[in-house]
Short mmCIF file of N, CA, C and O in Angstrom, two decimals:
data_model
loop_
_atom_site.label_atom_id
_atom_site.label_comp_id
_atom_site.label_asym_id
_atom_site.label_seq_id
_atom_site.Cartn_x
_atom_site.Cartn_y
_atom_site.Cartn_z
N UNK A 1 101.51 90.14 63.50
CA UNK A 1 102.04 89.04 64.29
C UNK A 1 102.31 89.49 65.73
O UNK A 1 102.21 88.63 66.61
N UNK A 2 102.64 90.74 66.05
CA UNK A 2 102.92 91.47 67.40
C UNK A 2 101.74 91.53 68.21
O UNK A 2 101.81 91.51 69.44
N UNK A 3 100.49 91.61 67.49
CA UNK A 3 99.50 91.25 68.12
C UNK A 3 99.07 90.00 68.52
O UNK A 3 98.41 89.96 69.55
N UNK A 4 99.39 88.62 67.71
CA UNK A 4 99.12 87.59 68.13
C UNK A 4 99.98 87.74 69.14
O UNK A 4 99.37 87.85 70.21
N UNK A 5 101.09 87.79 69.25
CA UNK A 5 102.50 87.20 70.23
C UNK A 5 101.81 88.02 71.79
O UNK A 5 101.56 87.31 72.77
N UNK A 6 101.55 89.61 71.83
CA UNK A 6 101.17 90.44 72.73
C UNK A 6 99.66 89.28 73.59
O UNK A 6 99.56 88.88 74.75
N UNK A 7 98.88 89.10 72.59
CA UNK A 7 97.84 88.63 73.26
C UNK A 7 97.77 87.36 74.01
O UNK A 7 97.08 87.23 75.02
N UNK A 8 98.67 86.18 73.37
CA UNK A 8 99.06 85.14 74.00
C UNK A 8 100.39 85.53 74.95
O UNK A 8 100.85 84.50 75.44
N UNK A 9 100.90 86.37 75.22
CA UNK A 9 101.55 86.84 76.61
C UNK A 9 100.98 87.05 77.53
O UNK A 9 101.21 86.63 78.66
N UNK A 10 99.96 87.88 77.10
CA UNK A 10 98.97 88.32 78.17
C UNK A 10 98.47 87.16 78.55
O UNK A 10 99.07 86.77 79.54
N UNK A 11 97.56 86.36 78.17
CA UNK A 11 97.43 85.33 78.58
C UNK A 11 98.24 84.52 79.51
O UNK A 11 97.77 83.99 80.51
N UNK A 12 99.34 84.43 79.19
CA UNK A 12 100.65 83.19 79.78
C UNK A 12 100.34 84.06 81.40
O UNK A 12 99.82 83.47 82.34
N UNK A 13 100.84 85.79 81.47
CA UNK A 13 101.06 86.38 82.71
C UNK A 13 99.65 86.08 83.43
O UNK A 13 99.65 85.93 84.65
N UNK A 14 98.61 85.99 82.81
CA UNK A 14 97.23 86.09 83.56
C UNK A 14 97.33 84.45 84.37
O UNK A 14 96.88 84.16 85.48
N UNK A 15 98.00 83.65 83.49
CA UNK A 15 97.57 82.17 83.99
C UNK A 15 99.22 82.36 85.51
O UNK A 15 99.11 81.78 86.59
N UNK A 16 99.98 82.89 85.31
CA UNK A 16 101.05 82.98 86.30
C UNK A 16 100.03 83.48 87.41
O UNK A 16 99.80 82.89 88.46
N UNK A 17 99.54 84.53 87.03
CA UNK A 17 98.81 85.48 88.62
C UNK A 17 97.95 84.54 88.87
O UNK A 17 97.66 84.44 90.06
N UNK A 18 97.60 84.02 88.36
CA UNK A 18 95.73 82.79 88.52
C UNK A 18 96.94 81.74 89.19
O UNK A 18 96.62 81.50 90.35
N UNK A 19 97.77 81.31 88.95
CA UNK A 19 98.76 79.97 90.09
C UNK A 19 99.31 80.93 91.19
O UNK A 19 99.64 80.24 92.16
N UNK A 20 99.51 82.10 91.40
CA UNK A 20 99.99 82.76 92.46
C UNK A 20 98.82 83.03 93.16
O UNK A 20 98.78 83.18 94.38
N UNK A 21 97.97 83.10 92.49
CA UNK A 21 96.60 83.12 93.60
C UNK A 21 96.38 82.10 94.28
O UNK A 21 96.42 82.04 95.51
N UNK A 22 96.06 80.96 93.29
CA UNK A 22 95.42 79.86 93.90
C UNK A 22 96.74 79.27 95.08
O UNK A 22 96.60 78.44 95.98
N UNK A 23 98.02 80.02 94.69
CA UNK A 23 99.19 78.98 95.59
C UNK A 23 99.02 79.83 96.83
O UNK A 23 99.50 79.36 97.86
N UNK A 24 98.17 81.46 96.94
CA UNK A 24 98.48 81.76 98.08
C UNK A 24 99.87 82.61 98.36
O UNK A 24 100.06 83.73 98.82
N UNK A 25 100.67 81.70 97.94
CA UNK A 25 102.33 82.21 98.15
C UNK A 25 102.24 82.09 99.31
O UNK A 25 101.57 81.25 99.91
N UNK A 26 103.28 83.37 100.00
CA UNK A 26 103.70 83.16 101.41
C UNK A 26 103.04 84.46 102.08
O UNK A 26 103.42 84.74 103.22
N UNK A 27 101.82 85.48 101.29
CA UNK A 27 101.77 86.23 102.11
C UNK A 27 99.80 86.06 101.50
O UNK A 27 99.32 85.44 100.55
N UNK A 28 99.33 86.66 102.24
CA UNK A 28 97.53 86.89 102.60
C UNK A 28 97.38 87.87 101.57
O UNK A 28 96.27 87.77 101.06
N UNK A 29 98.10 88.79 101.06
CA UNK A 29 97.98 90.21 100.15
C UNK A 29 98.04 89.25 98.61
O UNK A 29 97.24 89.48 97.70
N UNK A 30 98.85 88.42 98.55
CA UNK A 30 99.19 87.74 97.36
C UNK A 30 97.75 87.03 96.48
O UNK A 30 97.47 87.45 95.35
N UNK A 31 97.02 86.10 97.06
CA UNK A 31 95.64 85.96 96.39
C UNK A 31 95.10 87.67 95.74
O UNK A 31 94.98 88.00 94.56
N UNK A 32 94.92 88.28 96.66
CA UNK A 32 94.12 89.22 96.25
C UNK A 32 94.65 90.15 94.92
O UNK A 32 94.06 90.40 93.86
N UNK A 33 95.86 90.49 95.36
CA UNK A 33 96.63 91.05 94.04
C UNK A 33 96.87 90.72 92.79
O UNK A 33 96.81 91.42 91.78
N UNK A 34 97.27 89.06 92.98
CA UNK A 34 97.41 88.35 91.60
C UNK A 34 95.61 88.07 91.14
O UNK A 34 95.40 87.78 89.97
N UNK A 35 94.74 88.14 91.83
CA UNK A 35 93.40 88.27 91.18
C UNK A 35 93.42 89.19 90.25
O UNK A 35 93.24 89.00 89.04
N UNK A 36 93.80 90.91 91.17
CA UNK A 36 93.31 92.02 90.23
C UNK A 36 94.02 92.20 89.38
O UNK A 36 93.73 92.98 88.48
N UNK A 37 95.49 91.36 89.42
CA UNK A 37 96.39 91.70 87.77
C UNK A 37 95.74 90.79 86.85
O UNK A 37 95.74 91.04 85.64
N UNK A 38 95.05 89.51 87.41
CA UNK A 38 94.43 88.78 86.35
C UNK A 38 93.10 89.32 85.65
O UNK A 38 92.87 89.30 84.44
N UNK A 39 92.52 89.65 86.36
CA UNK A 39 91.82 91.05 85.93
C UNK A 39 92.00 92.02 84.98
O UNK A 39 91.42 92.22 83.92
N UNK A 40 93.13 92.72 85.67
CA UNK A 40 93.04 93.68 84.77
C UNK A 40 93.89 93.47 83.57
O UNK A 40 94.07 94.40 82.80
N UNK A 41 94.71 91.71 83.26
CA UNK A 41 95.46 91.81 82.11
C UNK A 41 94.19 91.22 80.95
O UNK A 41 94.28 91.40 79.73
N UNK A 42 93.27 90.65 81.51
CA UNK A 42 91.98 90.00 81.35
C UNK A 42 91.06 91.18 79.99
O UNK A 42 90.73 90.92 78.84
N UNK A 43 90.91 92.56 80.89
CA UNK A 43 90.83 93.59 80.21
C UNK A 43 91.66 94.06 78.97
O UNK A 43 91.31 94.24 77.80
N UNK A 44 92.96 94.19 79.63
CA UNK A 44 94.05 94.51 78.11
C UNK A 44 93.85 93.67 77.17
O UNK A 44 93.70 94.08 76.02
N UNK A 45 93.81 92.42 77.45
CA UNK A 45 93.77 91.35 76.41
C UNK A 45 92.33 91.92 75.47
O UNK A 45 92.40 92.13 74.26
N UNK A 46 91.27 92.08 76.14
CA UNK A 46 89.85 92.55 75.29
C UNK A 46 90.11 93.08 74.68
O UNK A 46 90.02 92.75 73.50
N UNK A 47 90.82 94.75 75.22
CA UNK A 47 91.14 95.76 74.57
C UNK A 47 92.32 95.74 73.05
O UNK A 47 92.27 96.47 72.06
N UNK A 48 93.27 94.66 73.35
CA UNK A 48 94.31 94.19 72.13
C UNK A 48 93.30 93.64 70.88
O UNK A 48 93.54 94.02 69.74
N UNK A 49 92.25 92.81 71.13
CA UNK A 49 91.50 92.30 70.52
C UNK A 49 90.24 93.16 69.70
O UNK A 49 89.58 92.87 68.71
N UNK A 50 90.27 94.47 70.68
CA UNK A 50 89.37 95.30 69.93
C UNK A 50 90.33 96.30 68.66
O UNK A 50 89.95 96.75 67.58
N UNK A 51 91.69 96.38 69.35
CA UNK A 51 92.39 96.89 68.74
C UNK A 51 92.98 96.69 67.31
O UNK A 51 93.42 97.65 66.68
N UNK A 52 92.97 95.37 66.79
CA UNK A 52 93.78 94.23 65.80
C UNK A 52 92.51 93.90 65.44
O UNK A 52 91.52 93.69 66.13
N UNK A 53 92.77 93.88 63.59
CA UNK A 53 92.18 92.91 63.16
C UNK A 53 93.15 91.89 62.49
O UNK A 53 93.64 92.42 61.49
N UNK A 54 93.50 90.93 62.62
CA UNK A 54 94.45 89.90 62.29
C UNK A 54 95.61 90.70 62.63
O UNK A 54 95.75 90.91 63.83
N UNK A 55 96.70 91.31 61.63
CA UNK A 55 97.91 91.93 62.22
C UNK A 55 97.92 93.50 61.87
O UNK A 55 98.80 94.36 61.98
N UNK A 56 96.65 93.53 61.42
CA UNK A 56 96.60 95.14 60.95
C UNK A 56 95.53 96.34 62.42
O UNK A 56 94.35 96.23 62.76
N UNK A 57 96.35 97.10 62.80
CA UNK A 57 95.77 97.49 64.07
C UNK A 57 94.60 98.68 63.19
O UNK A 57 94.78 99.19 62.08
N UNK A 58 93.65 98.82 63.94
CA UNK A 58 92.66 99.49 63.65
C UNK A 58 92.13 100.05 64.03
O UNK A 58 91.20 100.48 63.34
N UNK A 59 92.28 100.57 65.70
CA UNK A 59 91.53 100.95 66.74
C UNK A 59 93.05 101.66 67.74
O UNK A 59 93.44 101.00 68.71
N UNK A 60 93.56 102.59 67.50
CA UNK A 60 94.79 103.47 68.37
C UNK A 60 94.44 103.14 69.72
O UNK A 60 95.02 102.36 70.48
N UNK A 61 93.04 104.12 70.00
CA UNK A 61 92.88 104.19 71.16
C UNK A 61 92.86 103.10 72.02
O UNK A 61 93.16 103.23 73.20
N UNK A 62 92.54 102.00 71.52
CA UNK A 62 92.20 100.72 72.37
C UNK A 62 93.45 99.88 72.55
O UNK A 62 93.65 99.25 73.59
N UNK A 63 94.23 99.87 71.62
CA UNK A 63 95.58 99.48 71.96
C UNK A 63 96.45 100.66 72.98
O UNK A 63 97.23 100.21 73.82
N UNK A 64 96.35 101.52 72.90
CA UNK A 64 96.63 102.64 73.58
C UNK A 64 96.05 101.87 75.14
O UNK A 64 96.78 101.07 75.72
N UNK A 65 94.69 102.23 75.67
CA UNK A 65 93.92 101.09 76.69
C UNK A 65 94.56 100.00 77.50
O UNK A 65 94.81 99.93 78.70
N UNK A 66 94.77 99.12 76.46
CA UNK A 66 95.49 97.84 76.64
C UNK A 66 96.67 98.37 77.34
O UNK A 66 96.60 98.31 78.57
N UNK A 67 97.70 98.85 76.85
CA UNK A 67 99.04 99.76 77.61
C UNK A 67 98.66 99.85 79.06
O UNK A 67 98.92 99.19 80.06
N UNK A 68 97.80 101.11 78.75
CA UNK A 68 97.35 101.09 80.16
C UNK A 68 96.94 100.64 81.37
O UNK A 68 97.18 101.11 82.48
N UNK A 69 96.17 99.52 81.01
CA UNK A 69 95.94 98.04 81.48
C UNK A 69 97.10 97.21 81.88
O UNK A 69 96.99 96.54 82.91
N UNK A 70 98.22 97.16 81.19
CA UNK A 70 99.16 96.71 81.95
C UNK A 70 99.79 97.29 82.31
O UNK A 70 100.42 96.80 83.25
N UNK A 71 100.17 98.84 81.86
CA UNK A 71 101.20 98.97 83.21
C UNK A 71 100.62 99.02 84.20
O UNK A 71 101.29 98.63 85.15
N UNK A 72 98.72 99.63 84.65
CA UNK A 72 98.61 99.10 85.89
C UNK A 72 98.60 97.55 86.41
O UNK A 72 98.36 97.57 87.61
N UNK A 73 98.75 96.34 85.98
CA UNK A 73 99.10 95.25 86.20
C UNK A 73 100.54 95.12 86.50
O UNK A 73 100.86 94.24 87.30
N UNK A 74 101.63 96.00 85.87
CA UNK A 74 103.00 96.09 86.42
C UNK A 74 102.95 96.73 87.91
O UNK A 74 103.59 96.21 88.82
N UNK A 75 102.35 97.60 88.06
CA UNK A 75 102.11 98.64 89.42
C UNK A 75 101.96 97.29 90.74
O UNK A 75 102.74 96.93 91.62
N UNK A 76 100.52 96.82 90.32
CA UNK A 76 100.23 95.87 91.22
C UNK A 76 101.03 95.00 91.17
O UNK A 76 101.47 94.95 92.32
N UNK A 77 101.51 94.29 90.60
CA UNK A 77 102.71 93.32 90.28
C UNK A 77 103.90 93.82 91.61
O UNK A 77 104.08 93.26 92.70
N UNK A 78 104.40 94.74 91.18
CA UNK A 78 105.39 95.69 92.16
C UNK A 78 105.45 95.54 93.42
O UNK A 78 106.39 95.52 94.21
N UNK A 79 103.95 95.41 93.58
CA UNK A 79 103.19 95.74 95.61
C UNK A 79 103.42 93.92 96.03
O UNK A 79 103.24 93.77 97.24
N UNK A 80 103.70 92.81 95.43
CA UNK A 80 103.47 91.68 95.95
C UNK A 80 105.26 91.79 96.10
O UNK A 80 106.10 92.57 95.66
N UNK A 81 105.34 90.12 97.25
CA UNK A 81 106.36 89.89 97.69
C UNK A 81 107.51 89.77 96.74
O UNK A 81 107.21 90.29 95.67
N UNK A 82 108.75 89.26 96.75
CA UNK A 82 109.89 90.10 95.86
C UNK A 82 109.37 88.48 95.01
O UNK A 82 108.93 88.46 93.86
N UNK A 83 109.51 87.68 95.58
CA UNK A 83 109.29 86.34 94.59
C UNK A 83 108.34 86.42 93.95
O UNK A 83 108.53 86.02 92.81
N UNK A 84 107.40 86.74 94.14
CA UNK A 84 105.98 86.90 92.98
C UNK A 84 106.09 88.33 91.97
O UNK A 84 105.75 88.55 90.81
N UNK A 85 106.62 89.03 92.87
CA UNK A 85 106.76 90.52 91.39
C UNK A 85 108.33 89.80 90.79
O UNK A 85 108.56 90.35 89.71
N UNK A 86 109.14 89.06 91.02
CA UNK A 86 110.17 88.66 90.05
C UNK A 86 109.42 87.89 89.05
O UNK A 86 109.41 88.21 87.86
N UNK A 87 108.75 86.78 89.56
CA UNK A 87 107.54 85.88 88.48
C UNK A 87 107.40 86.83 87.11
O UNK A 87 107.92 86.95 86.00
N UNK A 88 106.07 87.55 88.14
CA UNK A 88 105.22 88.38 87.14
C UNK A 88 105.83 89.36 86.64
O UNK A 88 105.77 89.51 85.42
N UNK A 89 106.53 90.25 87.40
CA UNK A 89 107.77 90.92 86.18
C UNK A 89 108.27 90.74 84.78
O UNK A 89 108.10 91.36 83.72
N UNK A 90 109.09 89.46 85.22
CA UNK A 90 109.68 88.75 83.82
C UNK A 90 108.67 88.80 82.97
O UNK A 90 109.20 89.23 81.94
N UNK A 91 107.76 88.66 82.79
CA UNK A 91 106.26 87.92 82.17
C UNK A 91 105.96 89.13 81.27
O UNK A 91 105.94 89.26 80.05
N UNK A 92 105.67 90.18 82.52
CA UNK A 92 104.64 91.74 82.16
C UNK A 92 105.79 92.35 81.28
O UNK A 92 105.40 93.21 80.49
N UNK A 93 107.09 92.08 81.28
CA UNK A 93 108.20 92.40 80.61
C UNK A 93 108.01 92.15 79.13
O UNK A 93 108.09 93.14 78.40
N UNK A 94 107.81 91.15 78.66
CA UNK A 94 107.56 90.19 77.18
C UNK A 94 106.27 90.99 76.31
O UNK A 94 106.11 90.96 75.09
N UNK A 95 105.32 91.79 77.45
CA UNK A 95 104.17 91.88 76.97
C UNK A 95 104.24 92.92 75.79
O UNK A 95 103.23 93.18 75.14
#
């Protein structure tokens, strides 16, 4: 079930960065950043999926991957203005 819940998070944070893109926000850096977290949560999500088969994990390394995948999506998250890394924070938090 931690895998369903993980993968539809990821999702929810990807669709936050995809409205912080398209809104622009208040700074020029903001499109570009919330692209590459959508990106790269885009990836984790694959990687959760290669990882799980229904709720039984099967693949270490790839859930292992996925991790990795987001905390660099927390990193980038970090670098945007304080209102958009509070957003995506909360979010990458749940994951």
């Amino acid at each position: 079930m931690r895998t369903v819940l993980s993968y539809h998070r990821i999702v929810g944070v990807v669709a936050a960065a995809c409205a912080l893109w398209a809104s622009g926000a208040r700074s020029s850096d903001v499109p570009e950043s919330a692209r590459r977290i959508a990106a790269t949560l885009q990836l984790a999500s694959q990687e959760y999926r290669l990882a799980f088969r229904g709720a039984v994990l099967v693949n270490d390394a790839e859930r292992d991957e996925a991790a990795l995948f987001v905390a660099e999506a927390r990193r980038t998250a970090a670098e945007l203005p304080a209102e958009a890394t509070r957003i995506l924070a909360g979010r990458l938090d749940e994951i």
